[in-house]
XYZ file of C-alpha atoms in Angstrom:
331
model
C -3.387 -43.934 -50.941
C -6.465 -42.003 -49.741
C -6.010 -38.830 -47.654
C -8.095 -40.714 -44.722
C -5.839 -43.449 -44.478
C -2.561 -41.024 -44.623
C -4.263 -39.436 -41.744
C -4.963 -42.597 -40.085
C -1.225 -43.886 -40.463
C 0.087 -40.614 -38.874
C -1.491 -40.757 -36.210
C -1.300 -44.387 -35.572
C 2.932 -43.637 -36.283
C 2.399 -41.139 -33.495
C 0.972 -42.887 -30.966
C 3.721 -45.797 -31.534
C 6.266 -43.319 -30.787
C 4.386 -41.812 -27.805
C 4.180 -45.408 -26.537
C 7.608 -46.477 -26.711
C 8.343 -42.641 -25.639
C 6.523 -43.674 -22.066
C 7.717 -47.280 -21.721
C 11.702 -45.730 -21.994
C 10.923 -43.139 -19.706
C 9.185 -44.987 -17.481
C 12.108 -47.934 -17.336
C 14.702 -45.159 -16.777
C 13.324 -43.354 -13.952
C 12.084 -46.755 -12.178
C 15.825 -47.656 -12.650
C 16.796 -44.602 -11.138
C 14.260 -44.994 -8.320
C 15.834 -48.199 -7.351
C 19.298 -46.987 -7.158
C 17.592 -45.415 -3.837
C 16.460 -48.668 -1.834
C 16.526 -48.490 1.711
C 16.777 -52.752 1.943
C 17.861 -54.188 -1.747
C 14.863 -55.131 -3.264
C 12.840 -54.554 -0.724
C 12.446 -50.856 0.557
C 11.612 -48.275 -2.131
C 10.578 -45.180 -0.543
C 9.842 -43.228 -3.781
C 8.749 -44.859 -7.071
C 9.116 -42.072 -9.996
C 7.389 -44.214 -12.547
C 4.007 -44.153 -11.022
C 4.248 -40.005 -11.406
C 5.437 -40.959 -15.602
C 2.276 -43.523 -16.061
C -0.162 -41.010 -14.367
C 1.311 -37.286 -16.231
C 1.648 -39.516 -19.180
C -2.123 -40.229 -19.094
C -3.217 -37.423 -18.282
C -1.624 -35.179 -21.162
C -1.617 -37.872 -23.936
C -4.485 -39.716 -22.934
C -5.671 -43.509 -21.905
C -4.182 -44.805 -26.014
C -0.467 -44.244 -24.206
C -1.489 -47.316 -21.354
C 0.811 -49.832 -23.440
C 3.673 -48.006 -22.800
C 3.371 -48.176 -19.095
C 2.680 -52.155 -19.180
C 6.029 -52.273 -21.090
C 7.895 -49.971 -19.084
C 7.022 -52.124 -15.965
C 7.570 -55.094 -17.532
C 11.007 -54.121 -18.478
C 11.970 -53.585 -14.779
C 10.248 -56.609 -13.289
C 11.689 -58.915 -15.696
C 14.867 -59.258 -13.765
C 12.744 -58.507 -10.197
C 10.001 -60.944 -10.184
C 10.385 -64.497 -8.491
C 8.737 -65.980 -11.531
C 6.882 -65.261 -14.904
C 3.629 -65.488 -14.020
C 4.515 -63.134 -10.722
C 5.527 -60.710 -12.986
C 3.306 -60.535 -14.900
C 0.682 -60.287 -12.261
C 2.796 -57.000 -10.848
C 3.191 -55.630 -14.679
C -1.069 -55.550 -14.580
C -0.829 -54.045 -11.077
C 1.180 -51.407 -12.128
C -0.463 -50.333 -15.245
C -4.003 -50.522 -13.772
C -3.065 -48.411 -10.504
C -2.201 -45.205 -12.845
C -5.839 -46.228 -15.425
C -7.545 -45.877 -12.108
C -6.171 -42.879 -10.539
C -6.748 -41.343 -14.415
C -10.236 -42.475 -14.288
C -11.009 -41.200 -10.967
C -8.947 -37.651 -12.009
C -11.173 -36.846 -15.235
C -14.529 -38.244 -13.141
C -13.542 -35.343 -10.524
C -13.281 -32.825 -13.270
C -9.500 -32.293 -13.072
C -7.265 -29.962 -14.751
C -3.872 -30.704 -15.986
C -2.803 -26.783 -15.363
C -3.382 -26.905 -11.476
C -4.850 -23.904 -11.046
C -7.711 -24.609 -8.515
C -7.230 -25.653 -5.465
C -9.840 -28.825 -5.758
C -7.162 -30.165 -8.113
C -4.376 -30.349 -5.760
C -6.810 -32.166 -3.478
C -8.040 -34.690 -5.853
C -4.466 -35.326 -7.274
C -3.870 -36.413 -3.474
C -6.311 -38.181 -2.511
C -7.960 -39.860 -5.738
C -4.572 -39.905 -7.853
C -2.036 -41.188 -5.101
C -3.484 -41.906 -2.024
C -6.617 -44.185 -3.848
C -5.506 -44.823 -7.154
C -2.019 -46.523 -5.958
C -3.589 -48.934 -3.639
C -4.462 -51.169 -6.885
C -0.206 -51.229 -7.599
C 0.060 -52.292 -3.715
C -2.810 -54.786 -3.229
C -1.825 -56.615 -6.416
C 2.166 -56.585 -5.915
C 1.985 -57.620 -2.181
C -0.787 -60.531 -2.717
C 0.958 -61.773 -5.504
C 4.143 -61.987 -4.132
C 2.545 -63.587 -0.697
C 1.222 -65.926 -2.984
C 4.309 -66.722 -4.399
C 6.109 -67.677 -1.659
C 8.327 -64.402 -1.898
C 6.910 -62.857 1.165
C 5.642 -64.198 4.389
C 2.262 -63.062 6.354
C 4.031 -61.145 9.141
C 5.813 -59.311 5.734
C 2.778 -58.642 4.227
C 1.432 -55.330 5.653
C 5.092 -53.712 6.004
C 5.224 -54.973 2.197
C 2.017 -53.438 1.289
C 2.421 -50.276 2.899
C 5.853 -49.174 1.793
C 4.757 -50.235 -1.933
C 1.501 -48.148 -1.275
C 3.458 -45.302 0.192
C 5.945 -45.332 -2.206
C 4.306 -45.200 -5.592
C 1.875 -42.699 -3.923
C 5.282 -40.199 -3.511
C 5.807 -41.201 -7.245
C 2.247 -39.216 -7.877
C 2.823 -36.396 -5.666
C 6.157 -35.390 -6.532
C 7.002 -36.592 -9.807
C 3.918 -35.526 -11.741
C 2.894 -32.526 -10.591
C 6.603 -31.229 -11.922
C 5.662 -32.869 -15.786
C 2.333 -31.299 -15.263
C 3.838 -27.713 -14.979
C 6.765 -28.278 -17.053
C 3.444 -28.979 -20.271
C 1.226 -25.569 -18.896
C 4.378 -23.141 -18.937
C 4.566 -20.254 -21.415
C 7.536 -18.899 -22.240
C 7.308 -15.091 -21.128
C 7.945 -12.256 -23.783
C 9.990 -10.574 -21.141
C 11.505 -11.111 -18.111
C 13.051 -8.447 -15.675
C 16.458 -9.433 -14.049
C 15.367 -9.344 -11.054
C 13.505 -12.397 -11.212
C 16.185 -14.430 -12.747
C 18.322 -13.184 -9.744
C 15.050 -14.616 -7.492
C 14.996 -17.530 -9.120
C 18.892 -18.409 -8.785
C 18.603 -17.313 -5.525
C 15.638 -19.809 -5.195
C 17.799 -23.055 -6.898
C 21.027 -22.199 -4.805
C 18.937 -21.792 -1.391
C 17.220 -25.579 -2.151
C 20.814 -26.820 -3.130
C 21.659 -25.357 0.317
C 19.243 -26.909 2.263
C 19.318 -30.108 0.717
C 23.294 -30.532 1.539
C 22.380 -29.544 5.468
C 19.430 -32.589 5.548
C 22.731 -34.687 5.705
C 24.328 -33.057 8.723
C 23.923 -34.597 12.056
C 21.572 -32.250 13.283
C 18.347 -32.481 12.542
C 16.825 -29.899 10.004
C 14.528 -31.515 7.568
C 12.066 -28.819 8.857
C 14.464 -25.567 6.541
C 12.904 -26.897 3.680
C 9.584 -25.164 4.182
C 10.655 -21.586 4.365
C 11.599 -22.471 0.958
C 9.197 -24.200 -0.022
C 6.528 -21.552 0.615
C 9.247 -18.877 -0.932
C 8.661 -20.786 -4.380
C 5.236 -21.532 -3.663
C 4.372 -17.315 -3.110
C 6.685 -15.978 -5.534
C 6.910 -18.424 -8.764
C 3.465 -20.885 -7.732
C 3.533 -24.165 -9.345
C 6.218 -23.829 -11.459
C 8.560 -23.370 -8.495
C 6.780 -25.172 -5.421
C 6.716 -28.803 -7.417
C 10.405 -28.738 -8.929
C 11.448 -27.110 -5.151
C 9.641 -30.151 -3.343
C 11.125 -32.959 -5.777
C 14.218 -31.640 -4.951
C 14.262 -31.558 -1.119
C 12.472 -34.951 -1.256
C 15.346 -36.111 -3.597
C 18.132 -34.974 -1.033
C 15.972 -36.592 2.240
C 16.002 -40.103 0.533
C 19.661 -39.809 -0.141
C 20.538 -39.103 3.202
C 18.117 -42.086 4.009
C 19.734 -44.645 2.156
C 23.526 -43.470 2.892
C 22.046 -43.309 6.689
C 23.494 -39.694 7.179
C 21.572 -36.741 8.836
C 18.586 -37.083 11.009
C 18.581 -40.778 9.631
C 21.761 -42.022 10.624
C 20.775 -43.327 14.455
C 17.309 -44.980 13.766
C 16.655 -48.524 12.332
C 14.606 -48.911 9.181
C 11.099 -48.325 10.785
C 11.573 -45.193 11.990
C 13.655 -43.869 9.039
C 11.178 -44.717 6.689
C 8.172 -43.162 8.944
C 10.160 -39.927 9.242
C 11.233 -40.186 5.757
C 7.554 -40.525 3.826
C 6.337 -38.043 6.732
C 8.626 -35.697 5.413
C 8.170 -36.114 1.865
C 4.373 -36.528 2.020
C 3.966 -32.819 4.180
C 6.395 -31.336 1.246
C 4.075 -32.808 -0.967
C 1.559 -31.817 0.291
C 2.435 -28.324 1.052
C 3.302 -27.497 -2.397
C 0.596 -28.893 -4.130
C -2.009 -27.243 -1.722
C -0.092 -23.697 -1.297
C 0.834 -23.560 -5.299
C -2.922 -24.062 -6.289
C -3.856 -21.909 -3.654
C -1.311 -18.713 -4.595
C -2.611 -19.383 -8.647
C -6.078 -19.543 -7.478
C -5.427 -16.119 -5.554
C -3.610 -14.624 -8.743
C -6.057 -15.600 -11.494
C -9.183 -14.511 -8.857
C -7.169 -10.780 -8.759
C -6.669 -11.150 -12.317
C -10.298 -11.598 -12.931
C -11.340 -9.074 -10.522
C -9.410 -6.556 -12.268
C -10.077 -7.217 -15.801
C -13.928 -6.754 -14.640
C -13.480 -3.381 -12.724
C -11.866 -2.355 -15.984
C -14.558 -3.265 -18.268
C -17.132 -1.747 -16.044
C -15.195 1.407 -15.777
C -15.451 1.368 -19.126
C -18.398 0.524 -19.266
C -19.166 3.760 -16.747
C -17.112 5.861 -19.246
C -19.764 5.211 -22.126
C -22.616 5.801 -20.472
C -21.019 8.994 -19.090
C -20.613 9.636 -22.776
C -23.274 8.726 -24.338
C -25.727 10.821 -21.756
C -23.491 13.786 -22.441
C -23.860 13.809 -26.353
C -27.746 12.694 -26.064
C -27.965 15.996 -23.205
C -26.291 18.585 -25.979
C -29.108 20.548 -27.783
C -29.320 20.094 -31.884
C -28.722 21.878 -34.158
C -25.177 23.392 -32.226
C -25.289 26.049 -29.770
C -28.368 28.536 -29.074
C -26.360 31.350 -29.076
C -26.658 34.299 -31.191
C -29.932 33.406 -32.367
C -32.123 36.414 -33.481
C -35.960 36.586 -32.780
């Protein structure tokens, strides 16, 4: 066997395993995601796999878009009304993550984060435009199936829509960081005492979105604590989180969504997770942005300082006279 076609079969065995690698992922988080419905089968306010299909994508590239078909087809084997439905919904959901890829690389974007233009176009080209391809084709197929009604159709669409566009926001941006990190030669203590401090004060506000009164609003202060201190690497973990402990005390009807009917708990639900969303994205970008523009400001008053320091130099030894001192010197 030739060396090329070794090489061939490798990497052909390696995207096989990256495929099936998405497609389990991808069916276990949508399975978690609908342990979390709001109306059985119905009411989804977060869809996790959207965020898989999209980071998947973006870091392996457009050969991994089988896995993503088979992932959804997986979960909407046993959802759909009928064969053809499902399979109609399977297409929707693998070309609503293509699309928001497409759009992505077509805006220039970086898998790292580190601009603020990427945070925006990961909102509104990745989530907000991409995922209304998963919505449009889910809803009209299953109006056209008999499933849903026409008054049913624009609640339908819109919880879909809003739904797999939280999968984006908050579930991607978290694989995203979790590929860019570098493990750090050293770190002092003090920041691993920050960064406990960090976990245990999102634990803590998560457990007090459930109490009667209502405080969805503490999760900022620590939101913009990881945002500031640890950037992306601790404002998109911090937001999953505190999104994660809102849609629990949605479904279990506890909290600030224990005396409001399904409308208005899912407005104030995806009103909450969208702004934490959006607030980590937008401030993480903005505090790496900040960093790497001191960073680069610094490393070029250094070189030009030394580049000051050689000129300095270099006049000084051109300004000696040859041939050593003049002193002592005889007529």
């Amino acid at each position: 066997m030739s060396g090329v076609r070794r090489e061939r079969l490798r990497r052909g065995g390696i995207t096989a395993l990256e495929i099936c690698a998405v497609a389990a992922l991808y069916y276990a988080v949508g399975r978690l995601g609908l342990l979390q419905q709001l109306v059985r089968g119905q009411v989804t306010p977060l869809w996790p796999s959207t965020g898989i299909a999209l980071a998947g994508l973006l870091l392996l590239g457009r050969r991994i878009w089988p896995g993503i078909a088979l992932g959804a087809l997986l979960i909407n084997l046993w959802l759909g009304p009928s064969l053809p439905a499902v399979l109609a919904i399977v297409a929707g959901n693998t070309l609503a993550p293509l699309c928001s890829y497409a759009l992505l690389r077509r805006a220039g974007f970086r898998t790292e984060m580190d601009r603020l233009r990427d945070a925006l176009a990961l909102v509104f080209l990745g989530a907000l435009t991409g995922m209304l391809v998963s919505a449009t084709v889910g809803s009209v197929t299953l109006l056209l199936a008999g499933v849903l009604s026409a008054q049913g159709f624009w609640p339908t669409w819109s919880v879909w829509w809003t739904g797999d566009a939280m999968g984006v926001l908050l579930v991607a941006p978290v694989l995203l960081v979790l590929r860019s990190l570098r493990r750090p030669r050293s770190v002092p203590a003090a920041r691993w005492l920050e960064g406990a401090l960090l976990v245990a004060a999102t634990v803590c506000v998560g457990f007090l979105q459930t109490s009667p009164v209502p405080l969805l609003f503490l999760g900022f202060p620590v939101l913009i604590w990881a945002a500031f201190r640890f950037q992306r690497a601790g404002a998109a973990p911090c937001a999953l989180a505190l999104s994660t402990f809102a849609i629990v005390a949605a479904a279990e009807r506890t909290g600030p969504f224990a005396a409001h009917n399904l409308l208005t708990n899912m407005i104030t639900l995806q009103a909450f997770n969208g702004s934490i969303a959006f607030t980590a994205l937008l401030l993480g970008a903005a505090v790496g942005e900040r960093n790497q523009t001191q960073h680069d400001i610094q490393q070029a008053c250094s070189q030009l300082s030394d580049m000051v320091d050689r000129i300095a130099a270099d006049e000084g030894h051109r300004g000696r006279p040859e041939g050593g001192s003049s002193e002592g010197r005889g007529p």
